[in-house]
Coordinates of N, CA and C in Angstrom, one line a residue:
M1 N 8.5 -42.5 -60.0 CA 8.8 -41.7 -58.8 C 8.0 -40.4 -59.0
R2 N 7.5 -40.0 -57.9 CA 6.7 -38.7 -57.9 C 7.6 -37.5 -57.6
S3 N 7.3 -36.4 -58.2 CA 8.0 -35.2 -57.9 C 7.6 -34.7 -56.5
P4 N 8.5 -34.0 -55.8 CA 8.2 -33.5 -54.5 C 7.1 -32.4 -54.6
H5 N 6.3 -32.4 -53.6 CA 5.3 -31.4 -53.5 C 5.7 -30.4 -52.5
I6 N 5.8 -29.1 -52.8 CA 6.2 -28.1 -51.9 C 5.0 -27.3 -51.4
R7 N 4.9 -27.2 -50.1 CA 3.8 -26.5 -49.4 C 4.3 -25.2 -48.8
N8 N 3.6 -24.2 -48.8 CA 3.9 -23.0 -48.1 C 3.1 -23.1 -46.8
V9 N 3.9 -23.1 -45.7 CA 3.3 -23.1 -44.4 C 3.5 -21.8 -43.7
A10 N 2.5 -21.2 -43.2 CA 2.5 -19.9 -42.6 C 2.9 -20.1 -41.1
T11 N 4.0 -19.5 -40.7 CA 4.4 -19.7 -39.3 C 3.8 -18.6 -38.5
S12 N 3.9 -18.7 -37.2 CA 3.3 -17.7 -36.3 C 4.1 -16.4 -36.5
L13 N 5.4 -16.5 -36.7 CA 6.1 -15.2 -36.9 C 5.7 -14.5 -38.2
Q14 N 5.4 -15.3 -39.3 CA 4.9 -14.7 -40.5 C 3.6 -14.0 -40.3
R15 N 2.7 -14.7 -39.5 CA 1.4 -14.1 -39.3 C 1.5 -12.8 -38.4
Q16 N 2.4 -12.8 -37.5 CA 2.6 -11.6 -36.7 C 3.2 -10.5 -37.5
M17 N 4.1 -10.8 -38.4 CA 4.8 -9.8 -39.2 C 3.8 -9.2 -40.2
A18 N 2.8 -10.0 -40.6 CA 1.8 -9.5 -41.6 C 0.8 -8.6 -41.0
R19 N 0.6 -8.6 -39.7 CA -0.4 -7.8 -39.0 C 0.1 -6.3 -38.9
P20 N -0.8 -5.4 -39.2 CA -0.4 -4.0 -39.0 C -0.1 -3.6 -37.6
G21 N 0.8 -2.7 -37.4 CA 1.1 -2.3 -36.0 C 2.5 -1.9 -35.9
G22 N 3.0 -1.8 -34.7 CA 4.4 -1.4 -34.5 C 4.6 0.1 -34.5
I23 N 5.8 0.6 -34.8 CA 6.1 2.0 -34.8 C 6.6 2.4 -36.2
A24 N 6.6 3.6 -36.5 CA 7.1 4.1 -37.7 C 8.6 4.1 -37.7
V25 N 9.3 4.0 -38.8 CA 10.7 4.0 -38.9 C 11.3 5.2 -38.3
A26 N 10.8 6.4 -38.5 CA 11.3 7.6 -37.9 C 11.3 7.5 -36.4
E27 N 10.2 6.9 -35.8 CA 10.1 6.8 -34.4 C 11.2 5.8 -33.9
A28 N 11.4 4.7 -34.6 CA 12.4 3.7 -34.2 C 13.8 4.3 -34.2
V29 N 14.1 5.1 -35.2 CA 15.4 5.8 -35.3 C 15.5 6.8 -34.2
S30 N 14.5 7.5 -33.9 CA 14.6 8.5 -32.8 C 14.8 7.8 -31.5
R31 N 14.2 6.7 -31.2 CA 14.4 5.9 -30.0 C 15.8 5.4 -29.9
A32 N 16.3 4.9 -31.0 CA 17.7 4.3 -31.1 C 18.7 5.4 -30.8
E33 N 18.5 6.6 -31.4 CA 19.4 7.7 -31.1 C 19.3 8.2 -29.6
Q34 N 18.2 8.1 -29.0 CA 18.0 8.5 -27.6 C 18.8 7.4 -26.8
G35 N 18.7 6.2 -27.2 CA 19.4 5.1 -26.4 C 20.9 5.3 -26.5
L36 N 21.4 5.7 -27.7 CA 22.8 6.0 -27.9 C 23.3 7.2 -27.1
E37 N 22.4 8.2 -27.1 CA 22.8 9.4 -26.3 C 22.9 9.1 -24.8
A38 N 22.0 8.2 -24.3 CA 22.0 7.8 -22.9 C 23.3 7.1 -22.6
Q39 N 24.0 6.5 -23.5 CA 25.3 5.8 -23.3 C 26.4 6.8 -23.4
R40 N 26.2 7.9 -24.0 CA 27.3 8.9 -24.3 C 28.1 9.3 -23.1
D41 N 27.4 9.7 -22.0 CA 28.1 10.1 -20.8 C 28.9 9.0 -20.2
R42 N 28.3 7.8 -20.2 CA 29.0 6.7 -19.6 C 30.3 6.4 -20.4
T43 N 30.1 6.4 -21.7 CA 31.2 6.1 -22.6 C 32.3 7.2 -22.5
L44 N 31.9 8.4 -22.4 CA 32.9 9.5 -22.2 C 33.7 9.3 -20.9
L45 N 33.1 8.8 -19.9 CA 33.8 8.5 -18.6 C 34.8 7.3 -18.8
I46 N 34.4 6.4 -19.6 CA 35.3 5.3 -19.9 C 36.5 5.8 -20.8
L47 N 36.2 6.6 -21.7 CA 37.3 7.2 -22.5 C 38.3 8.0 -21.6
Q48 N 37.7 8.7 -20.7 CA 38.6 9.5 -19.7 C 39.5 8.5 -18.9
D49 N 38.9 7.4 -18.5 CA 39.6 6.4 -17.7 C 40.8 5.8 -18.5
K50 N 40.5 5.5 -19.8 CA 41.5 4.9 -20.7 C 42.6 6.0 -21.0
V51 N 42.2 7.2 -21.2 CA 43.3 8.2 -21.4 C 44.1 8.4 -20.2
D52 N 43.5 8.4 -19.0 CA 44.3 8.4 -17.7 C 45.2 7.3 -17.6
A53 N 44.8 6.1 -18.0 CA 45.6 4.9 -18.0 C 46.8 5.1 -19.0
L54 N 46.5 5.7 -20.1 CA 47.6 5.9 -21.1 C 48.6 6.9 -20.5
N55 N 48.1 8.0 -19.9 CA 49.0 8.9 -19.2 C 49.9 8.3 -18.1
D56 N 49.3 7.4 -17.4 CA 50.0 6.6 -16.4 C 51.1 5.8 -17.0
L57 N 50.8 5.1 -18.1 CA 51.8 4.3 -18.8 C 53.0 5.2 -19.2
C58 N 52.6 6.4 -19.7 CA 53.7 7.3 -20.2 C 54.5 7.8 -19.0
A59 N 53.9 8.0 -17.9 CA 54.7 8.4 -16.7 C 55.7 7.3 -16.2
R60 N 55.2 6.1 -16.3 CA 56.0 4.9 -15.9 C 57.1 4.5 -16.9
R61 N 56.7 4.6 -18.2 CA 57.6 4.3 -19.3 C 58.2 2.9 -19.2
A62 N 57.5 2.0 -18.7 CA 57.9 0.6 -18.6 C 57.9 -0.1 -19.9
P63 N 59.1 -0.7 -20.3 CA 59.2 -1.3 -21.7 C 58.2 -2.4 -21.9
E64 N 57.8 -3.1 -20.9 CA 56.8 -4.2 -21.1 C 55.4 -3.7 -21.3
T65 N 55.1 -2.4 -21.2 CA 53.8 -1.9 -21.4 C 53.5 -1.4 -22.8
T66 N 54.4 -1.6 -23.7 CA 54.1 -1.0 -25.0 C 52.9 -1.7 -25.7
D67 N 52.7 -2.9 -25.4 CA 51.5 -3.6 -26.0 C 50.2 -3.0 -25.4
E68 N 50.3 -2.6 -24.1 CA 49.1 -2.0 -23.5 C 48.8 -0.7 -24.2
V69 N 49.8 0.1 -24.6 CA 49.5 1.3 -25.3 C 48.7 1.1 -26.6
Y70 N 49.1 0.1 -27.3 CA 48.3 -0.3 -28.5 C 46.9 -0.7 -28.2
A71 N 46.8 -1.5 -27.1 CA 45.4 -2.0 -26.7 C 44.5 -0.9 -26.3
I72 N 45.1 0.1 -25.6 CA 44.3 1.2 -25.1 C 43.9 2.1 -26.3
A73 N 44.9 2.3 -27.2 CA 44.6 3.1 -28.4 C 43.5 2.5 -29.3
S74 N 43.6 1.2 -29.4 CA 42.6 0.4 -30.2 C 41.2 0.6 -29.5
A75 N 41.1 0.4 -28.2 CA 39.8 0.6 -27.5 C 39.3 2.0 -27.7
L76 N 40.2 3.0 -27.6 CA 39.7 4.4 -27.8 C 39.2 4.6 -29.2
V77 N 39.8 4.0 -30.2 CA 39.3 4.1 -31.6 C 37.9 3.5 -31.7
D78 N 37.7 2.3 -31.1 CA 36.4 1.7 -31.1 C 35.3 2.5 -30.5
M79 N 35.6 3.0 -29.3 CA 34.6 3.8 -28.5 C 34.3 5.1 -29.2
A80 N 35.3 5.8 -29.7 CA 35.1 7.1 -30.4 C 34.3 6.9 -31.7
G81 N 34.5 5.8 -32.4 CA 33.7 5.4 -33.5 C 32.3 5.2 -33.2
F82 N 32.0 4.5 -32.0 CA 30.7 4.3 -31.5 C 30.0 5.6 -31.3
L83 N 30.7 6.6 -30.6 CA 30.1 7.8 -30.3 C 30.1 8.8 -31.5
E84 N 30.8 8.5 -32.5 CA 30.9 9.4 -33.7 C 31.5 10.8 -33.2
I85 N 32.7 10.7 -32.7 CA 33.4 11.9 -32.3 C 34.7 12.0 -33.1
P86 N 34.6 12.6 -34.3 CA 35.7 12.5 -35.3 C 37.0 13.0 -34.7
P87 N 37.1 14.1 -34.0 CA 38.4 14.6 -33.5 C 39.1 13.6 -32.6
F88 N 38.4 13.0 -31.7 CA 39.0 12.1 -30.8 C 39.3 10.8 -31.5
Y89 N 38.4 10.4 -32.4 CA 38.7 9.2 -33.2 C 40.0 9.3 -34.0
S90 N 40.1 10.5 -34.6 CA 41.4 10.7 -35.5 C 42.6 10.6 -34.6
A91 N 42.6 11.3 -33.5 CA 43.8 11.3 -32.6 C 44.1 9.9 -32.1
A92 N 43.1 9.1 -31.7 CA 43.3 7.8 -31.2 C 43.8 6.9 -32.3
Y93 N 43.2 7.1 -33.5 CA 43.6 6.2 -34.7 C 45.1 6.5 -35.0
I94 N 45.5 7.8 -35.0 CA 46.9 8.1 -35.3 C 47.8 7.5 -34.3
L95 N 47.4 7.5 -33.0 CA 48.2 6.8 -31.9 C 48.3 5.3 -32.2
C96 N 47.1 4.7 -32.5 CA 47.1 3.3 -32.7 C 48.0 2.9 -33.9
D97 N 48.0 3.6 -34.9 CA 48.8 3.4 -36.1 C 50.3 3.6 -35.7
A98 N 50.6 4.7 -35.0 CA 52.0 4.9 -34.6 C 52.5 3.9 -33.7
A99 N 51.7 3.4 -32.7 CA 52.1 2.4 -31.8 C 52.4 1.1 -32.5
H100 N 51.6 0.8 -33.5 CA 51.8 -0.5 -34.3 C 53.1 -0.4 -35.0
R101 N 53.3 0.8 -35.7 CA 54.5 0.9 -36.5 C 55.8 0.9 -35.6
M102 N 55.7 1.6 -34.4 CA 56.9 1.6 -33.5 C 57.2 0.2 -33.1
V103 N 56.2 -0.6 -32.7 CA 56.5 -2.0 -32.3 C 57.1 -2.8 -33.4
A104 N 56.5 -2.7 -34.6 CA 57.0 -3.4 -35.7 C 58.4 -3.0 -36.1
A105 N 58.7 -1.8 -35.9 CA 60.1 -1.3 -36.3 C 61.1 -1.5 -35.1
K106 N 60.6 -1.9 -34.0 CA 61.4 -2.0 -32.7 C 62.1 -0.7 -32.4
A107 N 61.3 0.4 -32.5 CA 61.8 1.7 -32.3 C 60.7 2.5 -31.5
W108 N 60.6 2.1 -30.2 CA 59.5 2.8 -29.4 C 60.0 4.2 -29.0
S109 N 59.0 5.1 -28.9 CA 59.2 6.4 -28.5 C 58.2 6.9 -27.5
W110 N 58.5 6.9 -26.2 CA 57.6 7.3 -25.2 C 57.2 8.8 -25.4
P111 N 58.2 9.7 -25.8 CA 57.7 11.1 -26.0 C 56.6 11.2 -27.1
Q112 N 56.7 10.4 -28.1 CA 55.6 10.4 -29.1 C 54.3 10.0 -28.6
V113 N 54.3 9.0 -27.7 CA 53.1 8.5 -27.1 C 52.6 9.6 -26.2
E114 N 53.5 10.3 -25.4 CA 53.0 11.3 -24.5 C 52.3 12.5 -25.3
V115 N 52.9 12.8 -26.4 CA 52.2 13.9 -27.2 C 50.8 13.5 -27.6
H116 N 50.6 12.2 -28.0 CA 49.3 11.8 -28.4 C 48.4 11.7 -27.1
A117 N 48.9 11.3 -26.0 CA 48.1 11.2 -24.8 C 47.6 12.6 -24.4
R118 N 48.5 13.6 -24.5 CA 48.2 15.0 -24.1 C 47.1 15.5 -25.1
A119 N 47.2 15.2 -26.4 CA 46.3 15.6 -27.4 C 44.9 15.0 -27.1
L120 N 44.8 13.7 -26.7 CA 43.6 13.1 -26.4 C 43.0 13.7 -25.1
T121 N 43.8 14.1 -24.2 CA 43.3 14.8 -23.0 C 42.7 16.1 -23.3
L122 N 43.4 16.9 -24.2 CA 42.9 18.2 -24.6 C 41.6 18.1 -25.4
I123 N 41.5 17.1 -26.2 CA 40.2 16.9 -27.0 C 39.1 16.6 -26.0
L124 N 39.3 15.7 -25.1 CA 38.3 15.4 -24.1 C 37.9 16.7 -23.3
A125 N 38.9 17.4 -22.9 CA 38.6 18.7 -22.1 C 37.8 19.7 -23.0
N126 N 37.9 19.6 -24.3 CA 37.2 20.4 -25.2 C 35.8 19.8 -25.6
D127 N 35.3 18.9 -24.8 CA 34.1 18.2 -25.1 C 34.1 17.5 -26.4
C128 N 35.2 17.1 -26.9 CA 35.4 16.4 -28.2 C 34.9 17.1 -29.4
R129 N 34.9 18.4 -29.2 CA 34.5 19.3 -30.4 C 35.7 19.5 -31.3
G130 N 35.4 19.7 -32.6 CA 36.5 20.0 -33.5 C 36.7 21.5 -33.6
G131 N 37.3 21.9 -34.7 CA 37.6 23.3 -34.9 C 39.0 23.4 -35.5
D132 N 39.3 24.6 -35.9 CA 40.6 24.9 -36.5 C 41.8 24.5 -35.7
E133 N 41.7 24.8 -34.4 CA 42.9 24.5 -33.5 C 43.0 22.9 -33.4
I134 N 41.9 22.3 -33.2 CA 42.0 20.8 -33.1 C 42.5 20.2 -34.5
D135 N 42.0 20.7 -35.6 CA 42.5 20.3 -36.9 C 44.0 20.5 -37.0
Q136 N 44.5 21.6 -36.5 CA 46.0 21.8 -36.6 C 46.7 20.9 -35.7
M137 N 46.1 20.6 -34.5 CA 46.7 19.6 -33.6 C 46.8 18.2 -34.2
L138 N 45.7 17.8 -34.9 CA 45.7 16.5 -35.5 C 46.7 16.4 -36.6
A139 N 46.8 17.5 -37.4 CA 47.9 17.6 -38.4 C 49.2 17.4 -37.8
G140 N 49.5 18.1 -36.7 CA 50.7 18.0 -36.0 C 51.0 16.5 -35.5
L141 N 50.0 15.9 -35.0 CA 50.1 14.5 -34.6 C 50.5 13.6 -35.7
R142 N 49.9 13.8 -36.9 CA 50.2 13.0 -38.1 C 51.7 13.3 -38.5
A143 N 52.1 14.6 -38.4 CA 53.4 14.9 -38.8 C 54.5 14.3 -37.9
V144 N 54.2 14.3 -36.6 CA 55.1 13.7 -35.6 C 55.2 12.2 -35.9
A145 N 54.1 11.5 -36.1 CA 54.1 10.1 -36.4 C 54.8 9.8 -37.6
E146 N 54.6 10.5 -38.7 CA 55.3 10.3 -40.0 C 56.8 10.6 -39.8
H147 N 57.1 11.6 -39.1 CA 58.6 12.0 -38.9 C 59.3 10.8 -38.2
K148 N 58.7 10.3 -37.1 CA 59.3 9.2 -36.4 C 59.4 8.0 -37.3
I149 N 58.4 7.7 -38.1 CA 58.5 6.5 -39.0 C 59.6 6.7 -40.0
Q150 N 59.7 7.9 -40.5 CA 60.7 8.2 -41.5 C 62.1 8.1 -40.9
A151 N 62.2 8.5 -39.7 CA 63.5 8.4 -39.0 C 63.9 7.0 -38.8
V152 N 62.9 6.1 -38.5 CA 63.2 4.7 -38.4 C 63.6 4.1 -39.7
N153 N 62.9 4.5 -40.8 CA 63.2 4.0 -42.1 C 64.6 4.5 -42.7
D154 N 65.0 5.6 -42.2 CA 66.3 6.2 -42.6 C 67.5 5.4 -42.1
G155 N 67.3 4.7 -41.0 CA 68.5 3.9 -40.5 C 68.4 3.8 -39.0
P156 N 69.2 2.8 -38.5 CA 69.2 2.6 -37.0 C 69.8 3.7 -36.3
G157 N 69.3 3.9 -35.1 CA 69.8 4.9 -34.2 C 69.1 6.3 -34.4
Q158 N 68.3 6.4 -35.4 CA 67.7 7.6 -35.7 C 66.5 7.9 -34.8
A159 N 65.7 6.9 -34.5 CA 64.5 7.0 -33.7 C 64.9 7.2 -32.2
E160 N 64.1 8.0 -31.5 CA 64.4 8.3 -30.1 C 63.8 7.2 -29.3
Q161 N 64.5 6.6 -28.4 CA 64.0 5.5 -27.6 C 63.5 6.0 -26.2
G162 N 63.7 7.3 -25.9 CA 63.3 7.9 -24.6 C 62.4 7.4 -23.7

């Protein structure tokens, strides 16, 4: 029996890749960043629409919409991560986590969701910039979420159902 003979076959893609040309990495990165920046305004409008929908859910307080709150918060986290806007991302993430925990504990709190929705609205109004005030607001959101979770863990009837 003969041993197999291996041949190296040059494909057209290999030949094209071997030819000099194209653009420098720095130019490619610059173009990619310009492309992302072009999407920023459109994505900010979508963020605003999602926050408006969240505020609408808070106004209606329909029990069957609690899953929608989590879905909106999750979408906000994804988009804020895409745009790399840390303050908005943090606020959306805290809401997402709080909504998940409230559903799991069967202790929904519309006032808590409203606080988060207002914070997201304020961050958008501030062009998603950070700062000491925003950092304090985010710390407050974390404290509210942790307080509500602790109230649920301390026993039934402790969490506000509002």
